[in-house]
Amino acid sequence: MTTDVHRAIDAVWKMEAPKLIAGLARMVRDVAVAEDLAQDALVAALQQWPKTGIPDNPGAWLMQAGKNRAIDLFRRQTRTEQKHVEIGRELEERQERAALEIEAAMDDDIGDDILRLFFTACHPALSPEARVALTLRMLGGLTTDEIARAFLAPETTIAQRIVRAKRTISEKKIPFEVPRGRDLVERLDSVLEVIYLIFNEGYAATAGDDWMRPALCEEAMRIGRLLAQLEPRESEVHGLVALMEIQASRARARTGPNGEPILLGDQNRAQWDQLLIRRGLSALQRAEDLGGQRGPYALQAAIAACHARARSADETDWKQIASLYEDLAQIVPSPVIELNRAVAVGMAFGPQAGLDVVDKLASEPALQKYHLLPAVRGDFLVKLGRIEEGRGEIERAASLARNERERTMLLERAQKYSHLNRDQR
């Protein structure tokens, strides 16, 4: 029974935490304090609900508990400042104002407060790692331990990142608000970057034993869909949602029975989730309907849509994909995008054309330890019949890979090429 209640509390917390923290932040005007108050409300729920049962409106219960603790905090601050008369009047006004705001927050499923929380947690003054940790903590409702396990980092490291992030918000007096104009565009980029960073870590883990971490993908998609509801006029928000939905549709086909990676061209497309594909294509259409030049997420979603629409790997419109990568490289020049374009060029115009693009990247400093550069080069060399050179490149890729599943896959591929080379002698 207690386990069931704790499981229910955990589910309620994940749903209500963003709204709770956002509503309290509006009341106290301090994100760090609001997060502490929300945690206090959670502790109260953990103490009381196993005895009394889950209340009919658990979100309102948590909000009321947080409100009570905020009022207690105001009172303590009042006593400390020794301004009983003046502060008492202010306290009364703040309590009345806060009560009205809290009531409004409880009646509002998704309000501007959550959007303010998004932009506060993803402020450029914070490091990317801190933004991710704070977003998962405040908007995802994940515990420090859960975030640490997701990113294979020590719990103390994640805890320190969160503490430092909250301290930075407080010291720099980062306002709890949605920026306007140019500031909004610049900050929105940071928000989208964090969401996609979380998704990518779930989609292809950079390190560790598992190739994918589905919980991170699901959390990123949930936050992305929420943001799309809050900012329906921003095409790049819909573009990012489209990209994540379509990529997530391949999840079941991306790993074998033992967790080994299966590359795109080898996947069983019957396992692709058609519902997610339809959702992704609809989101992409919404992004395009808003007009204007397609941004990096909408372009990447358009590339993913090309794969999703192809009934087989052979029917993929690689020329269109190569063209989209060229457009993408114009907007966000990057050696990684250029490497992806090389793959598309190789598929569309032959391995020598792809190899020519890859070889131009050989001296790129950012790719010197990037395992996919030799992996892609190795594949082109094998297709051109230069099998021994290709095998060497694949082995080099394996030596650079940090993910165990990916390293094993590359070594198996190198071994296969070794056998192929012997057979041709």
Coordinates of C-alpha atoms in Angstrom, one line a residue:
M1 CA 0.0 0.0 0.0
T2 CA 2.7 2.4 1.0
T3 CA 4.7 1.6 -2.1
D4 CA 1.6 2.3 -4.2
V5 CA 1.1 5.6 -2.5
H6 CA 4.8 6.5 -3.1
R7 CA 4.5 5.6 -6.7
A8 CA 1.4 7.7 -7.0
I9 CA 3.2 10.6 -5.3
D10 CA 6.0 10.3 -7.7
A11 CA 3.6 10.4 -10.7
V12 CA 1.8 13.5 -9.2
W13 CA 5.1 15.2 -8.5
K14 CA 6.3 14.7 -12.1
M15 CA 3.1 16.3 -13.4
E16 CA 2.7 19.1 -10.9
A17 CA 6.3 20.1 -10.1
P18 CA 6.7 22.7 -12.9
K19 CA 3.4 24.3 -12.2
L20 CA 4.1 24.3 -8.4
I21 CA 7.6 25.8 -8.7
A22 CA 6.4 28.3 -11.3
G23 CA 3.5 29.5 -9.2
L24 CA 5.6 29.7 -6.0
A25 CA 8.4 31.6 -8.0
R26 CA 5.8 34.2 -9.0
M27 CA 4.9 34.5 -5.3
V28 CA 8.4 34.8 -3.8
R29 CA 10.2 36.2 -7.0
D30 CA 13.0 33.8 -6.4
V31 CA 13.4 30.5 -8.3
A32 CA 15.8 28.9 -5.9
V33 CA 13.5 29.6 -2.9
A34 CA 10.5 28.4 -4.9
E35 CA 12.2 25.1 -5.6
D36 CA 13.0 24.7 -1.9
L37 CA 9.4 25.5 -1.0
A38 CA 8.1 23.0 -3.5
Q39 CA 10.5 20.3 -2.1
D40 CA 9.1 21.1 1.4
A41 CA 5.6 20.5 0.0
L42 CA 6.7 17.2 -1.5
V43 CA 8.1 16.1 1.9
A44 CA 4.8 17.0 3.6
A45 CA 3.0 14.9 1.0
L46 CA 5.3 12.0 1.6
Q47 CA 4.6 12.3 5.3
Q48 CA 0.9 12.7 5.2
W49 CA -0.5 11.0 2.1
P50 CA 0.5 7.4 3.1
K51 CA -1.7 8.0 6.2
T52 CA -4.6 10.0 4.8
G53 CA -4.6 8.8 1.1
I54 CA -4.1 10.8 -2.1
P55 CA -6.3 14.0 -1.9
D56 CA -8.9 14.6 -4.6
N57 CA -6.8 17.4 -6.1
P58 CA -3.2 16.6 -5.3
G59 CA -1.9 19.6 -7.3
A60 CA -4.0 22.0 -5.3
W61 CA -2.9 20.3 -2.0
L62 CA 0.8 20.7 -3.0
M63 CA 0.2 24.3 -4.0
Q64 CA -1.5 25.1 -0.7
A65 CA 1.3 23.4 1.3
G66 CA 3.9 25.4 -0.6
K67 CA 1.9 28.6 -0.1
N68 CA 1.7 27.9 3.7
R69 CA 5.5 27.5 3.8
A70 CA 6.0 30.6 1.8
I71 CA 3.9 32.5 4.2
D72 CA 5.9 31.0 7.1
L73 CA 9.0 32.2 5.3
F74 CA 7.7 35.7 4.9
R75 CA 6.9 35.8 8.6
R76 CA 10.4 34.6 9.6
Q77 CA 11.9 37.3 7.3
T78 CA 9.7 39.8 8.9
R79 CA 10.8 38.9 12.4
T80 CA 14.4 39.0 11.4
E81 CA 14.1 42.4 9.9
Q82 CA 12.5 43.8 13.1
K83 CA 10.0 45.9 11.2
H84 CA 6.9 44.5 12.7
V85 CA 4.4 47.2 12.0
E86 CA 5.5 48.1 8.4
I87 CA 6.3 44.6 7.4
G88 CA 3.1 43.3 9.0
R89 CA 1.2 45.5 6.6
E90 CA 3.3 44.5 3.8
L91 CA 3.0 40.8 4.8
E92 CA -0.8 41.1 4.8
E93 CA -0.7 42.7 1.4
R94 CA 1.7 40.1 0.1
Q95 CA -0.4 37.3 1.6
E96 CA -3.5 38.6 0.0
R97 CA -1.8 39.1 -3.3
A98 CA -0.1 35.7 -3.2
A99 CA -3.3 34.0 -2.3
L100 CA -5.0 35.5 -5.4
E101 CA -2.1 34.5 -7.5
I102 CA -1.9 31.0 -6.2
E103 CA -5.6 30.6 -6.7
A104 CA -5.2 31.7 -10.3
A105 CA -2.3 29.4 -10.8
M106 CA -4.3 26.4 -9.5
D107 CA -7.1 27.2 -12.0
D108 CA -4.6 27.5 -14.9
D109 CA -3.4 24.2 -16.4
I110 CA -0.5 25.7 -18.3
G111 CA 0.2 29.3 -17.5
D112 CA 2.8 31.9 -18.2
D113 CA 4.6 31.0 -15.0
I114 CA 5.9 27.8 -16.5
L115 CA 7.1 29.7 -19.6
R116 CA 8.9 32.1 -17.2
L117 CA 10.4 29.1 -15.5
F118 CA 11.6 27.7 -18.8
F119 CA 13.5 30.9 -19.6
T120 CA 14.9 31.2 -16.1
A121 CA 16.3 27.7 -16.0
C122 CA 17.8 28.0 -19.5
H123 CA 19.4 31.5 -19.0
P124 CA 22.6 31.9 -21.0
A125 CA 24.4 32.9 -17.8
L126 CA 24.3 29.3 -16.8
S127 CA 26.5 26.6 -18.3
P128 CA 24.8 24.2 -20.7
E129 CA 25.3 21.4 -18.2
A130 CA 23.7 23.5 -15.4
R131 CA 20.8 24.4 -17.7
V132 CA 20.1 20.7 -18.4
A133 CA 20.2 19.7 -14.8
L134 CA 18.1 22.6 -13.6
T135 CA 15.5 22.1 -16.4
L136 CA 15.2 18.4 -15.6
R137 CA 14.9 19.2 -11.9
M138 CA 12.4 22.0 -12.1
L139 CA 10.4 21.2 -15.2
G140 CA 10.9 17.5 -15.4
G141 CA 10.4 16.8 -11.7
L142 CA 13.4 14.4 -11.7
T143 CA 15.3 14.0 -8.5
T144 CA 19.1 14.7 -8.3
D145 CA 19.7 10.9 -8.2
E146 CA 17.6 10.3 -11.3
I147 CA 19.4 13.1 -13.3
A148 CA 22.8 11.7 -12.1
R149 CA 21.9 8.2 -13.3
A150 CA 20.6 9.5 -16.6
F151 CA 23.8 11.3 -17.4
L152 CA 26.1 8.7 -15.7
A153 CA 27.5 11.4 -13.4
P154 CA 28.0 11.3 -9.7
E155 CA 25.0 12.5 -7.7
T156 CA 27.3 15.0 -5.9
T157 CA 28.3 16.6 -9.2
I158 CA 24.7 17.0 -10.3
A159 CA 23.8 18.4 -6.9
Q160 CA 26.6 21.0 -7.1
R161 CA 25.5 22.0 -10.6
I162 CA 22.0 22.6 -9.4
V163 CA 23.2 24.5 -6.3
R164 CA 25.6 26.7 -8.4
A165 CA 22.9 27.3 -11.0
K166 CA 20.4 28.5 -8.4
R167 CA 23.1 30.7 -6.8
T168 CA 24.0 32.2 -10.1
I169 CA 20.3 33.0 -10.8
S170 CA 20.1 34.7 -7.4
E171 CA 23.4 36.6 -7.5
K172 CA 22.9 37.9 -11.0
K173 CA 19.3 38.7 -10.2
I174 CA 18.1 36.9 -13.3
P175 CA 14.4 38.0 -13.5
F176 CA 11.6 35.5 -13.4
E177 CA 10.1 36.6 -16.7
V178 CA 9.7 35.9 -20.4
P179 CA 12.0 38.1 -22.4
R180 CA 10.7 40.2 -25.2
G181 CA 11.8 41.1 -28.7
R182 CA 15.3 40.1 -29.7
D183 CA 16.0 38.9 -26.2
L184 CA 13.1 36.4 -26.6
V185 CA 14.6 35.0 -29.8
E186 CA 18.1 34.7 -28.3
R187 CA 16.8 33.0 -25.1
L188 CA 14.4 30.8 -27.0
D189 CA 17.4 29.4 -28.8
S190 CA 18.9 28.5 -25.5
V191 CA 15.7 26.8 -24.3
L192 CA 15.5 24.7 -27.5
E193 CA 19.1 23.8 -27.3
V194 CA 18.7 22.4 -23.8
I195 CA 15.6 20.4 -24.8
Y196 CA 17.4 18.9 -27.8
L197 CA 20.5 18.2 -25.8
I198 CA 18.4 16.2 -23.4
F199 CA 16.7 14.3 -26.2
N200 CA 20.0 13.6 -28.0
E201 CA 21.6 12.1 -24.8
G202 CA 18.6 9.8 -24.6
Y203 CA 18.6 9.0 -28.4
A204 CA 22.3 8.1 -28.7
A205 CA 24.1 8.1 -25.3
T206 CA 27.6 9.6 -25.5
A207 CA 29.0 7.1 -23.0
G208 CA 28.1 4.1 -20.9
D209 CA 26.7 0.6 -21.6
D210 CA 23.4 1.5 -23.1
W211 CA 22.9 2.8 -26.6
M212 CA 19.7 4.6 -25.8
R213 CA 18.0 6.1 -22.7
P214 CA 14.3 6.3 -23.6
A215 CA 13.3 8.1 -20.4
L216 CA 15.4 11.2 -21.4
C217 CA 13.8 11.2 -24.9
E218 CA 10.3 11.0 -23.5
E219 CA 11.1 13.8 -21.0
A220 CA 12.5 16.1 -23.8
M221 CA 9.5 15.4 -26.0
R222 CA 7.1 16.2 -23.1
I223 CA 8.8 19.5 -22.4
G224 CA 9.0 20.3 -26.1
R225 CA 5.2 19.7 -26.6
L226 CA 4.5 21.8 -23.6
L227 CA 6.6 24.7 -25.0
A228 CA 4.8 24.3 -28.4
Q229 CA 1.5 24.9 -26.6
L230 CA 3.0 27.9 -24.8
E231 CA 4.7 29.4 -27.9
P232 CA 2.5 28.3 -30.8
R233 CA 3.7 31.1 -33.2
E234 CA 7.4 30.1 -33.0
S235 CA 8.1 27.9 -36.0
E236 CA 11.4 26.5 -34.6
V237 CA 9.5 25.2 -31.5
H238 CA 7.3 23.1 -33.8
G239 CA 10.4 22.2 -35.9
L240 CA 12.1 20.8 -32.8
V241 CA 9.0 18.9 -31.7
A242 CA 8.7 17.5 -35.3
L243 CA 12.4 16.4 -35.2
M244 CA 12.1 14.7 -31.9
E245 CA 8.8 12.9 -32.8
I246 CA 10.1 11.6 -36.0
Q247 CA 13.5 10.5 -34.6
A248 CA 11.7 8.9 -31.6
S249 CA 9.5 6.9 -34.0
R250 CA 12.6 4.7 -34.9
A251 CA 13.4 3.8 -31.2
R252 CA 12.2 0.2 -31.3
A253 CA 14.1 -0.5 -34.5
R254 CA 17.4 1.1 -33.4
T255 CA 18.5 -1.7 -31.1
G256 CA 18.7 -5.5 -31.4
P257 CA 17.5 -8.0 -28.9
N258 CA 20.7 -7.6 -26.9
G259 CA 20.7 -3.8 -27.0
E260 CA 23.2 -3.6 -29.9
P261 CA 22.8 -0.6 -32.2
I262 CA 21.1 -1.1 -35.6
L263 CA 22.0 1.6 -38.2
L264 CA 19.3 3.5 -40.1
G265 CA 19.8 1.6 -43.4
D266 CA 19.5 -1.8 -41.6
Q267 CA 16.4 -1.1 -39.5
N268 CA 13.1 -2.9 -39.9
R269 CA 10.8 0.0 -40.9
A270 CA 7.8 -2.0 -39.9
Q271 CA 8.9 -1.3 -36.3
W272 CA 8.8 2.4 -36.8
D273 CA 6.0 4.1 -34.7
Q274 CA 3.6 5.5 -37.3
L275 CA 1.7 7.5 -34.7
L276 CA 4.9 9.4 -33.8
I277 CA 5.7 9.9 -37.5
R278 CA 2.2 11.4 -38.1
R279 CA 2.6 13.7 -35.1
G280 CA 6.0 14.7 -36.3
L281 CA 4.9 15.4 -39.9
S282 CA 1.9 17.5 -38.5
A283 CA 4.3 19.5 -36.3
L284 CA 6.6 20.1 -39.3
Q285 CA 3.6 21.2 -41.3
R286 CA 2.7 23.7 -38.5
A287 CA 6.3 25.0 -38.6
E288 CA 6.1 25.5 -42.4
D289 CA 2.7 27.1 -42.3
L290 CA 4.1 29.8 -40.1
G291 CA 6.2 30.9 -43.1
G292 CA 9.6 32.5 -43.2
Q293 CA 13.0 30.9 -43.7
R294 CA 13.2 27.4 -42.1
G295 CA 15.5 27.3 -39.1
P296 CA 17.9 24.6 -38.1
Y297 CA 15.4 22.4 -36.3
A298 CA 12.8 22.6 -39.0
L299 CA 15.5 21.7 -41.6
Q300 CA 16.6 18.7 -39.6
A301 CA 13.0 17.7 -39.2
A302 CA 12.6 17.9 -43.0
I303 CA 15.6 15.6 -43.3
A304 CA 14.0 13.2 -40.8
A305 CA 10.7 13.4 -42.7
C306 CA 12.5 12.3 -45.9
H307 CA 13.6 9.1 -44.1
A308 CA 10.1 8.6 -42.6
R309 CA 8.3 8.9 -45.9
A310 CA 10.6 6.3 -47.7
R311 CA 9.1 2.8 -47.6
S312 CA 12.6 1.3 -47.7
A313 CA 16.2 2.5 -47.4
D314 CA 16.6 2.2 -51.2
E315 CA 13.7 4.5 -51.8
T316 CA 15.1 7.3 -49.7
D317 CA 15.4 10.7 -51.6
W318 CA 19.1 11.2 -50.8
K319 CA 19.5 14.1 -53.3
Q320 CA 16.8 16.0 -51.4
I321 CA 18.5 15.1 -48.1
A322 CA 21.9 16.3 -49.4
S323 CA 20.3 19.6 -50.5
L324 CA 18.6 20.1 -47.1
Y325 CA 22.0 19.5 -45.4
E326 CA 23.5 22.2 -47.7
D327 CA 20.8 24.6 -46.5
L328 CA 21.4 23.6 -42.9
A329 CA 25.2 24.2 -43.3
Q330 CA 24.4 27.7 -44.6
I331 CA 22.5 28.6 -41.4
V332 CA 24.7 26.8 -38.8
P333 CA 28.1 25.9 -40.3
S334 CA 29.4 22.9 -38.5
P335 CA 31.9 20.1 -39.3
V336 CA 29.4 17.6 -37.9
I337 CA 26.7 18.8 -40.3
E338 CA 29.2 18.7 -43.1
L339 CA 30.0 15.1 -42.2
N340 CA 26.3 14.3 -42.3
R341 CA 26.1 16.0 -45.7
A342 CA 29.0 13.8 -46.8
V343 CA 27.0 10.7 -46.0
A344 CA 24.0 12.0 -48.0
V345 CA 26.2 13.0 -50.9
G346 CA 27.8 9.6 -50.9
M347 CA 24.4 7.9 -51.0
A348 CA 23.1 10.2 -53.7
F349 CA 26.1 10.5 -56.0
G350 CA 28.4 7.6 -55.1
P351 CA 31.0 6.8 -52.5
Q352 CA 33.8 8.8 -54.2
A353 CA 31.7 12.0 -54.1
G354 CA 31.1 11.3 -50.4
L355 CA 34.7 10.5 -49.7
D356 CA 35.8 13.8 -51.3
V357 CA 33.7 15.7 -48.8
V358 CA 34.9 13.7 -45.9
D359 CA 38.6 14.1 -46.8
K360 CA 38.2 17.9 -46.7
L361 CA 37.3 17.5 -43.0
A362 CA 40.3 15.4 -42.1
S363 CA 42.2 18.4 -40.6
E364 CA 39.2 19.8 -38.8
P365 CA 40.3 20.2 -35.2
A366 CA 36.8 19.7 -33.8
L367 CA 36.6 16.2 -35.4
Q368 CA 40.0 14.9 -34.4
K369 CA 38.5 12.7 -31.7
Y370 CA 35.1 12.3 -33.2
H371 CA 34.6 8.6 -33.9
L372 CA 32.1 9.0 -36.7
L373 CA 34.6 10.7 -39.0
P374 CA 36.8 7.6 -39.4
A375 CA 33.6 5.4 -39.3
V376 CA 32.1 7.3 -42.3
R377 CA 35.4 7.4 -44.2
G378 CA 35.9 3.7 -43.6
D379 CA 32.5 2.9 -45.1
F380 CA 33.2 4.9 -48.2
L381 CA 36.6 3.2 -48.6
V382 CA 35.1 -0.3 -48.3
K383 CA 32.5 0.6 -50.9
L384 CA 35.3 1.7 -53.2
G385 CA 37.0 -1.6 -52.8
R386 CA 39.8 -0.2 -50.6
I387 CA 38.8 -2.7 -47.9
E388 CA 42.0 -2.9 -45.9
E389 CA 42.1 0.9 -45.6
G390 CA 38.4 0.9 -44.7
R391 CA 38.9 -1.7 -42.0
G392 CA 41.7 0.4 -40.4
E393 CA 39.4 3.4 -40.3
I394 CA 36.6 1.5 -38.7
E395 CA 39.1 0.2 -36.0
R396 CA 40.2 3.7 -35.4
A397 CA 36.6 4.7 -35.0
A398 CA 36.1 2.0 -32.4
S399 CA 39.1 3.2 -30.4
L400 CA 37.5 6.7 -30.2
A401 CA 34.0 5.6 -29.4
R402 CA 33.0 6.1 -25.7
N403 CA 29.8 4.2 -25.8
E404 CA 30.4 0.5 -25.2
R405 CA 27.5 -0.7 -27.5
E406 CA 28.8 1.4 -30.4
R407 CA 32.4 0.3 -29.9
T408 CA 31.4 -3.3 -30.0
M409 CA 29.4 -2.7 -33.2
L410 CA 32.3 -1.0 -34.9
L411 CA 34.7 -3.8 -33.9
E412 CA 32.3 -6.4 -35.3
R413 CA 32.1 -4.4 -38.6
A414 CA 35.9 -4.2 -38.8
Q415 CA 36.1 -7.9 -38.2
K416 CA 33.6 -8.5 -41.0
Y417 CA 35.7 -6.4 -43.4
S418 CA 38.8 -8.4 -42.4
H419 CA 37.1 -11.6 -43.4
L420 CA 35.9 -10.0 -46.6
N421 CA 39.5 -8.9 -47.4
R422 CA 40.8 -12.4 -46.9
D423 CA 38.1 -13.9 -49.1
Q424 CA 39.1 -11.6 -51.9
R425 CA 42.8 -12.5 -51.8

